[in-house]
Amino acid sequence: MIDPISKGIDDLGNSLLQALNNVQGIFGKELSVAKPIQDNILQLIGNTPLIRLNRIGSEYTGVQFYLKAEFLNPTGSAKDRTALAMYLDAEKRGKLKKGMSVVLVGARSSSVSFTWIGKVKGYPVFCLVPLHTAPERIQLLRSYGAEVSVSNESDLGRLTEIAEEKAKKIGGWIPDEASNPANPNFHFKTTGPEIWRDLQGKVDAVISAPGSGGAITGIGRYLKSQDRRVKVIIAGKQNSPFMEYGKTDNPKERERIQLPAVYDPKLIDHYFHVTQDEALHLQADLYEKEGIFAGLTTGTVITGALRFSESIPESERNERNPINIVILSPDRD
């Protein structure tokens, strides 16, 4: 026999559940935090969570760090977004049709993403990789379904020429994330709004490594369209063209620096140069202090975020209303 107190608790719980169901029925998807059934694996791309960092950066009062966990995309990197965006755009524009092949250059995360989505969508993928590519990267691409050819060339320009010749010969499609506007546009439509939504518009800064420049451009455009005060920051190696551009104000010097067409440097408020040792230290710290294993690039971005925090005047910090800094963690490799 159920005693009156237990029955009362059960009745109250059932009433609350019914009320929640009623509200959810009115507002529909706006209250839905998860869709338990997906139509296909590609629907798992995006909607990555923000993870609050509790120990890293705790010495900075009035500042809160959030890791945008792009390593939780299906192949483990933000390039899944880029690849999906470009596949959908190429199909829409008739550049990629049933039966065509996809021709890639290199063995980095983007090649893995393009290979995986090509397999899901039914496009054969040919990948040309430079001499001295690590065997495990070649095996990874083959595991995802790419036909991999190791070239005697190591120069990226020459490899691209060979890939173009291959694509012309077989009637294939070459994705070019450095110049395709679908790259930043997808981040404008997805990654940026996710960050804004999850922090309920309380975003003060976002920081990323440059990569192709597409992610930070799309995210930065969206966040600044919501609030011009949001700071957009990149952190990277000293010898990268992005960092070279950032450290000079001379127009003539900037003209000679070649940047990807998808990248908009006018959005960037701050640049932070990070050494490999600094990046390795923060990568290790992230696992040791937060239990998060992510790639070396994440160590670079966290280092930049901490440096940015040091530059924030004490007068602008408020523990009750902290400055929220979003750190883009691009991959787990």
GROMACS .gro file of C-alpha atoms in nm:
model
  333
    1MET     CA    1   0.000   0.000   0.000
    2ILE     CA    2   0.134   0.344  -0.097
    3ASP     CA    3   0.143   0.589   0.192
    4PRO     CA    4  -0.019   0.934   0.144
    5ILE     CA    5   0.315   1.121   0.137
    6SER     CA    6   0.461   0.901  -0.140
    7LYS     CA    7   0.139   0.926  -0.337
    8GLY     CA    8   0.147   1.304  -0.304
    9ILE     CA    9   0.507   1.317  -0.432
   10ASP     CA   10   0.417   1.094  -0.729
   11ASP     CA   11   0.113   1.303  -0.813
   12LEU     CA   12   0.320   1.624  -0.799
   13GLY     CA   13   0.586   1.472  -1.027
   14ASN     CA   14   0.326   1.354  -1.276
   15SER     CA   15   0.163   1.697  -1.276
   16LEU     CA   16   0.495   1.866  -1.349
   17LEU     CA   17   0.570   1.623  -1.633
   18GLN     CA   18   0.227   1.681  -1.782
   19ALA     CA   19   0.274   2.058  -1.759
   20LEU     CA   20   0.611   2.032  -1.934
   21ASN     CA   21   0.461   1.817  -2.207
   22ASN     CA   22   0.182   2.069  -2.256
   23VAL     CA   23   0.428   2.357  -2.285
   24GLN     CA   24   0.649   2.159  -2.522
   25GLY     CA   25   0.346   2.082  -2.732
   26ILE     CA   26   0.278   2.456  -2.765
   27PHE     CA   27   0.634   2.566  -2.845
   28GLY     CA   28   0.748   2.254  -3.028
   29LYS     CA   29   1.112   2.234  -3.131
   30GLU     CA   30   1.219   2.542  -2.936
   31LEU     CA   31   1.216   2.339  -2.615
   32SER     CA   32   1.364   2.025  -2.770
   33VAL     CA   33   1.723   1.970  -2.655
   34ALA     CA   34   1.774   1.644  -2.841
   35LYS     CA   35   1.632   1.460  -3.139
   36PRO     CA   36   1.664   1.091  -3.048
   37ILE     CA   37   1.620   0.962  -3.403
   38GLN     CA   38   1.832   1.099  -3.688
   39ASP     CA   39   1.756   1.030  -4.053
   40ASN     CA   40   2.125   0.977  -4.133
   41ILE     CA   41   2.471   1.015  -3.980
   42LEU     CA   42   2.527   1.353  -4.148
   43GLN     CA   43   2.267   1.505  -3.917
   44LEU     CA   44   2.512   1.458  -3.631
   45ILE     CA   45   2.734   1.730  -3.776
   46GLY     CA   46   2.716   2.052  -3.574
   47ASN     CA   47   2.525   2.146  -3.261
   48THR     CA   48   2.839   2.073  -3.062
   49PRO     CA   49   2.823   2.173  -2.695
   50LEU     CA   50   2.996   2.450  -2.507
   51ILE     CA   51   3.199   2.308  -2.217
   52ARG     CA   52   3.272   2.538  -1.925
   53LEU     CA   53   3.637   2.532  -1.817
   54ASN     CA   54   3.652   2.516  -1.438
   55ARG     CA   55   4.025   2.506  -1.357
   56ILE     CA   56   4.205   2.644  -1.661
   57GLY     CA   57   4.193   3.022  -1.639
   58SER     CA   58   4.038   3.018  -1.291
   59GLU     CA   59   4.297   3.275  -1.179
   60TYR     CA   60   4.129   3.539  -1.394
   61THR     CA   61   3.844   3.677  -1.186
   62GLY     CA   62   3.539   3.795  -1.373
   63VAL     CA   63   3.624   3.588  -1.681
   64GLN     CA   64   3.459   3.261  -1.787
   65PHE     CA   65   3.598   3.034  -2.061
   66TYR     CA   66   3.385   2.800  -2.272
   67LEU     CA   67   3.525   2.538  -2.509
   68LYS     CA   68   3.324   2.497  -2.831
   69ALA     CA   69   3.375   2.122  -2.867
   70GLU     CA   70   3.406   2.078  -3.244
   71PHE     CA   71   3.604   1.759  -3.180
   72LEU     CA   72   3.266   1.597  -3.110
   73ASN     CA   73   3.169   1.611  -3.477
   74PRO     CA   74   3.154   1.259  -3.631
   75THR     CA   75   3.511   1.242  -3.766
   76GLY     CA   76   3.645   1.450  -3.480
   77SER     CA   77   3.685   1.794  -3.634
   78ALA     CA   78   3.514   2.115  -3.742
   79LYS     CA   79   3.603   2.024  -4.101
   80ASP     CA   80   3.292   1.805  -4.106
   81ARG     CA   81   3.093   2.130  -4.122
   82THR     CA   82   3.311   2.270  -4.399
   83ALA     CA   83   3.295   1.953  -4.606
   84LEU     CA   84   2.919   1.914  -4.570
   85ALA     CA   85   2.863   2.278  -4.664
   86MET     CA   86   3.070   2.244  -4.980
   87TYR     CA   87   2.914   1.914  -5.085
   88LEU     CA   88   2.564   2.059  -5.049
   89ASP     CA   89   2.663   2.376  -5.234
   90ALA     CA   90   2.832   2.184  -5.519
   91GLU     CA   91   2.528   1.958  -5.559
   92LYS     CA   92   2.292   2.255  -5.557
   93ARG     CA   93   2.496   2.436  -5.824
   94GLY     CA   94   2.537   2.128  -6.042
   95LYS     CA   95   2.915   2.115  -5.996
   96LEU     CA   96   2.889   1.770  -5.838
   97LYS     CA   97   2.657   1.512  -5.986
   98LYS     CA   98   2.585   1.144  -5.931
   99GLY     CA   99   2.870   0.926  -6.053
  100MET     CA  100   3.136   1.197  -6.031
  101SER     CA  101   3.453   1.158  -5.828
  102VAL     CA  102   3.598   1.391  -5.567
  103VAL     CA  103   3.968   1.477  -5.591
  104LEU     CA  104   4.151   1.589  -5.275
  105VAL     CA  105   4.501   1.709  -5.188
  106GLY     CA  106   4.667   1.632  -4.852
  107ALA     CA  107   4.598   1.409  -4.555
  108ARG     CA  108   4.477   1.656  -4.296
  109SER     CA  109   4.140   1.672  -4.118
  110SER     CA  110   3.959   1.826  -4.413
  111SER     CA  111   4.055   1.533  -4.637
  112VAL     CA  112   3.918   1.292  -4.377
  113SER     CA  113   3.589   1.484  -4.361
  114PHE     CA  114   3.553   1.506  -4.740
  115THR     CA  115   3.634   1.134  -4.774
  116TRP     CA  116   3.382   1.032  -4.508
  117ILE     CA  117   3.097   1.242  -4.649
  118GLY     CA  118   3.185   1.125  -5.000
  119LYS     CA  119   3.146   0.766  -4.879
  120VAL     CA  120   2.810   0.843  -4.716
  121LYS     CA  121   2.684   1.022  -5.027
  122GLY     CA  122   2.822   0.767  -5.271
  123TYR     CA  123   3.099   0.967  -5.440
  124PRO     CA  124   3.432   0.792  -5.509
  125VAL     CA  125   3.717   0.988  -5.350
  126PHE     CA  126   4.071   1.013  -5.484
  127CYS     CA  127   4.328   1.166  -5.249
  128LEU     CA  128   4.676   1.280  -5.355
  129VAL     CA  129   4.914   1.310  -5.061
  130PRO     CA  130   5.270   1.446  -5.053
  131LEU     CA  131   5.587   1.247  -5.008
  132HIS     CA  132   5.670   1.164  -4.645
  133THR     CA  133   5.304   1.169  -4.536
  134ALA     CA  134   5.275   0.968  -4.213
  135PRO     CA  135   5.167   0.608  -4.287
  136GLU     CA  136   4.895   0.624  -4.021
  137ARG     CA  137   4.733   0.921  -4.199
  138ILE     CA  138   4.735   0.732  -4.528
  139GLN     CA  139   4.581   0.429  -4.358
  140LEU     CA  140   4.317   0.650  -4.195
  141LEU     CA  141   4.210   0.793  -4.531
  142ARG     CA  142   4.197   0.446  -4.682
  143SER     CA  143   3.990   0.325  -4.388
  144TYR     CA  144   3.737   0.599  -4.462
  145GLY     CA  145   3.725   0.484  -4.824
  146ALA     CA  146   3.966   0.706  -5.019
  147GLU     CA  147   4.185   0.583  -5.300
  148VAL     CA  148   4.518   0.730  -5.186
  149SER     CA  149   4.811   0.804  -5.413
  150VAL     CA  150   5.146   0.912  -5.266
  151SER     CA  151   5.320   1.164  -5.490
  152ASN     CA  152   5.694   1.219  -5.519
  153GLU     CA  153   5.612   1.590  -5.496
  154SER     CA  154   5.600   1.777  -5.166
  155ASP     CA  155   5.528   2.126  -5.299
  156LEU     CA  156   5.160   2.213  -5.242
  157GLY     CA  157   5.137   2.415  -5.562
  158ARG     CA  158   5.264   2.128  -5.774
  159LEU     CA  159   5.038   1.880  -5.594
  160THR     CA  160   4.739   2.101  -5.669
  161GLU     CA  161   4.835   2.110  -6.037
  162ILE     CA  162   4.854   1.730  -6.047
  163ALA     CA  163   4.514   1.707  -5.873
  164GLU     CA  164   4.363   1.948  -6.126
  165GLU     CA  165   4.499   1.736  -6.413
  166LYS     CA  166   4.348   1.426  -6.250
  167ALA     CA  167   4.010   1.595  -6.201
  168LYS     CA  168   4.005   1.716  -6.561
  169LYS     CA  169   4.089   1.370  -6.689
  170ILE     CA  170   3.818   1.187  -6.493
  171GLY     CA  171   3.561   1.467  -6.478
  172GLY     CA  172   3.603   1.505  -6.103
  173TRP     CA  173   3.531   1.782  -5.856
  174ILE     CA  174   3.799   1.950  -5.645
  175PRO     CA  175   3.673   2.115  -5.325
  176ASP     CA  176   3.860   2.437  -5.253
  177GLU     CA  177   3.783   2.542  -4.897
  178ALA     CA  178   4.023   2.837  -4.921
  179SER     CA  179   3.812   3.012  -5.184
  180ASN     CA  180   3.463   2.862  -5.159
  181PRO     CA  181   3.219   3.102  -4.983
  182ALA     CA  182   3.011   2.801  -4.874
  183ASN     CA  183   3.281   2.749  -4.611
  184PRO     CA  184   3.232   3.070  -4.404
  185ASN     CA  185   2.862   3.089  -4.492
  186PHE     CA  186   2.793   2.756  -4.322
  187HIS     CA  187   2.963   2.876  -4.003
  188PHE     CA  188   2.756   3.195  -4.026
  189LYS     CA  189   2.440   2.983  -4.046
  190THR     CA  190   2.530   2.719  -3.785
  191THR     CA  191   2.834   2.761  -3.558
  192GLY     CA  192   2.784   3.130  -3.482
  193PRO     CA  193   2.411   3.097  -3.400
  194GLU     CA  194   2.480   2.792  -3.181
  195ILE     CA  195   2.725   2.993  -2.969
  196TRP     CA  196   2.485   3.287  -2.944
  197ARG     CA  197   2.194   3.059  -2.853
  198ASP     CA  198   2.378   2.855  -2.591
  199LEU     CA  199   2.511   3.161  -2.409
  200GLN     CA  200   2.179   3.344  -2.452
  201GLY     CA  201   2.352   3.629  -2.631
  202LYS     CA  202   2.609   3.684  -2.356
  203VAL     CA  203   2.916   3.649  -2.578
  204ASP     CA  204   3.207   3.887  -2.526
  205ALA     CA  205   3.481   3.722  -2.733
  206VAL     CA  206   3.547   3.426  -2.960
  207ILE     CA  207   3.893   3.294  -3.041
  208SER     CA  208   4.011   3.042  -3.297
  209ALA     CA  209   4.316   2.923  -3.485
  210PRO     CA  210   4.297   3.047  -3.845
  211GLY     CA  211   4.296   2.721  -4.046
  212SER     CA  212   4.148   2.822  -4.381
  213GLY     CA  213   3.999   3.130  -4.216
  214GLY     CA  214   3.647   3.017  -4.298
  215ALA     CA  215   3.530   2.925  -3.948
  216ILE     CA  216   3.641   3.242  -3.770
  217THR     CA  217   3.511   3.454  -4.059
  218GLY     CA  218   3.164   3.299  -4.054
  219ILE     CA  219   3.140   3.291  -3.675
  220GLY     CA  220   3.280   3.642  -3.641
  221ARG     CA  221   3.038   3.785  -3.895
  222TYR     CA  222   2.742   3.632  -3.721
  223LEU     CA  223   2.840   3.735  -3.368
  224LYS     CA  224   2.927   4.090  -3.473
  225SER     CA  225   2.595   4.111  -3.657
  226GLN     CA  226   2.428   4.044  -3.321
  227ASP     CA  227   2.658   4.267  -3.114
  228ARG     CA  228   2.936   4.481  -3.263
  229ARG     CA  229   3.119   4.476  -2.931
  230VAL     CA  230   3.206   4.105  -2.958
  231LYS     CA  231   3.581   4.062  -2.995
  232VAL     CA  232   3.699   3.825  -3.269
  233ILE     CA  233   4.049   3.687  -3.208
  234ILE     CA  234   4.288   3.444  -3.371
  235ALA     CA  235   4.590   3.265  -3.226
  236GLY     CA  236   4.852   3.086  -3.432
  237LYS     CA  237   5.212   3.023  -3.525
  238GLN     CA  238   5.434   3.324  -3.584
  239ASN     CA  239   5.526   3.228  -3.940
  240SER     CA  240   5.169   3.180  -4.067
  241PRO     CA  241   5.043   3.436  -4.322
  242PHE     CA  242   4.756   3.523  -4.086
  243MET     CA  243   4.999   3.620  -3.812
  244GLU     CA  244   5.226   3.802  -4.058
  245TYR     CA  245   4.928   4.006  -4.170
  246GLY     CA  246   4.824   4.079  -3.813
  247LYS     CA  247   5.158   4.213  -3.698
  248THR     CA  248   5.189   4.487  -3.961
  249ASP     CA  249   4.978   4.794  -4.033
  250ASN     CA  250   5.168   4.874  -4.351
  251PRO     CA  251   4.924   4.846  -4.647
  252LYS     CA  252   5.200   4.757  -4.893
  253GLU     CA  253   5.330   4.478  -4.672
  254ARG     CA  254   4.979   4.346  -4.624
  255GLU     CA  255   4.919   4.344  -5.000
  256ARG     CA  256   5.203   4.100  -5.059
  257ILE     CA  257   5.072   3.851  -4.799
  258GLN     CA  258   4.853   3.587  -4.960
  259LEU     CA  259   4.549   3.500  -4.751
  260PRO     CA  260   4.266   3.258  -4.833
  261ALA     CA  261   3.982   3.425  -5.019
  262VAL     CA  262   3.730   3.305  -4.758
  263TYR     CA  263   3.910   3.492  -4.478
  264ASP     CA  264   3.805   3.844  -4.383
  265PRO     CA  265   4.084   4.010  -4.181
  266LYS     CA  266   3.868   4.318  -4.115
  267LEU     CA  267   3.675   4.114  -3.859
  268ILE     CA  268   3.981   4.039  -3.644
  269ASP     CA  269   4.034   4.252  -3.333
  270HIS     CA  270   4.340   4.079  -3.185
  271TYR     CA  271   4.619   3.844  -3.291
  272PHE     CA  272   4.822   3.626  -3.054
  273HIS     CA  273   5.139   3.442  -3.157
  274VAL     CA  274   5.182   3.107  -2.981
  275THR     CA  275   5.486   2.878  -2.979
  276GLN     CA  276   5.460   2.500  -3.009
  277ASP     CA  277   5.589   2.455  -2.654
  278GLU     CA  278   5.316   2.684  -2.520
  279ALA     CA  279   5.053   2.495  -2.718
  280LEU     CA  280   5.179   2.157  -2.593
  281HIS     CA  281   5.171   2.282  -2.234
  282LEU     CA  282   4.808   2.395  -2.256
  283GLN     CA  283   4.705   2.082  -2.445
  284ALA     CA  284   4.841   1.875  -2.156
  285ASP     CA  285   4.680   2.108  -1.902
  286LEU     CA  286   4.342   2.068  -2.068
  287TYR     CA  287   4.349   1.693  -2.007
  288GLU     CA  288   4.510   1.713  -1.664
  289LYS     CA  289   4.278   1.981  -1.526
  290GLU     CA  290   3.956   1.937  -1.723
  291GLY     CA  291   3.969   1.575  -1.846
  292ILE     CA  292   3.936   1.690  -2.208
  293PHE     CA  293   4.164   1.539  -2.470
  294ALA     CA  294   4.182   1.761  -2.779
  295GLY     CA  295   4.436   1.839  -3.050
  296LEU     CA  296   4.742   2.060  -3.032
  297THR     CA  297   4.558   2.342  -3.206
  298THR     CA  298   4.327   2.366  -2.906
  299GLY     CA  299   4.633   2.425  -2.689
  300THR     CA  300   4.725   2.712  -2.920
  301VAL     CA  301   4.381   2.869  -2.897
  302ILE     CA  302   4.359   2.836  -2.518
  303THR     CA  303   4.699   3.004  -2.486
  304GLY     CA  304   4.569   3.295  -2.691
  305ALA     CA  305   4.252   3.314  -2.480
  306LEU     CA  306   4.452   3.335  -2.159
  307ARG     CA  307   4.670   3.611  -2.302
  308PHE     CA  308   4.363   3.804  -2.410
  309SER     CA  309   4.226   3.771  -2.056
  310GLU     CA  310   4.545   3.925  -1.918
  311SER     CA  311   4.478   4.235  -2.129
  312ILE     CA  312   4.129   4.294  -1.986
  313PRO     CA  313   4.141   4.578  -1.729
  314GLU     CA  314   4.035   4.490  -1.374
  315SER     CA  315   3.772   4.766  -1.393
  316GLU     CA  316   3.588   4.571  -1.667
  317ARG     CA  317   3.569   4.245  -1.472
  318ASN     CA  318   3.267   4.154  -1.266
  319GLU     CA  319   3.227   3.814  -1.101
  320ARG     CA  320   2.847   3.846  -1.099
  321ASN     CA  321   2.842   3.917  -1.473
  322PRO     CA  322   3.160   3.754  -1.610
  323ILE     CA  323   3.317   3.819  -1.947
  324ASN     CA  324   3.239   3.510  -2.157
  325ILE     CA  325   3.516   3.393  -2.390
  326VAL     CA  326   3.442   3.113  -2.638
  327ILE     CA  327   3.740   2.900  -2.744
  328LEU     CA  328   3.696   2.708  -3.069
  329SER     CA  329   3.842   2.358  -3.021
  330PRO     CA  330   3.869   2.241  -3.382
  331ASP     CA  331   3.970   1.876  -3.356
  332ARG     CA  332   4.085   1.589  -3.138
  333ASP     CA  333   4.402   1.500  -3.335
   0.00000   0.00000   0.00000
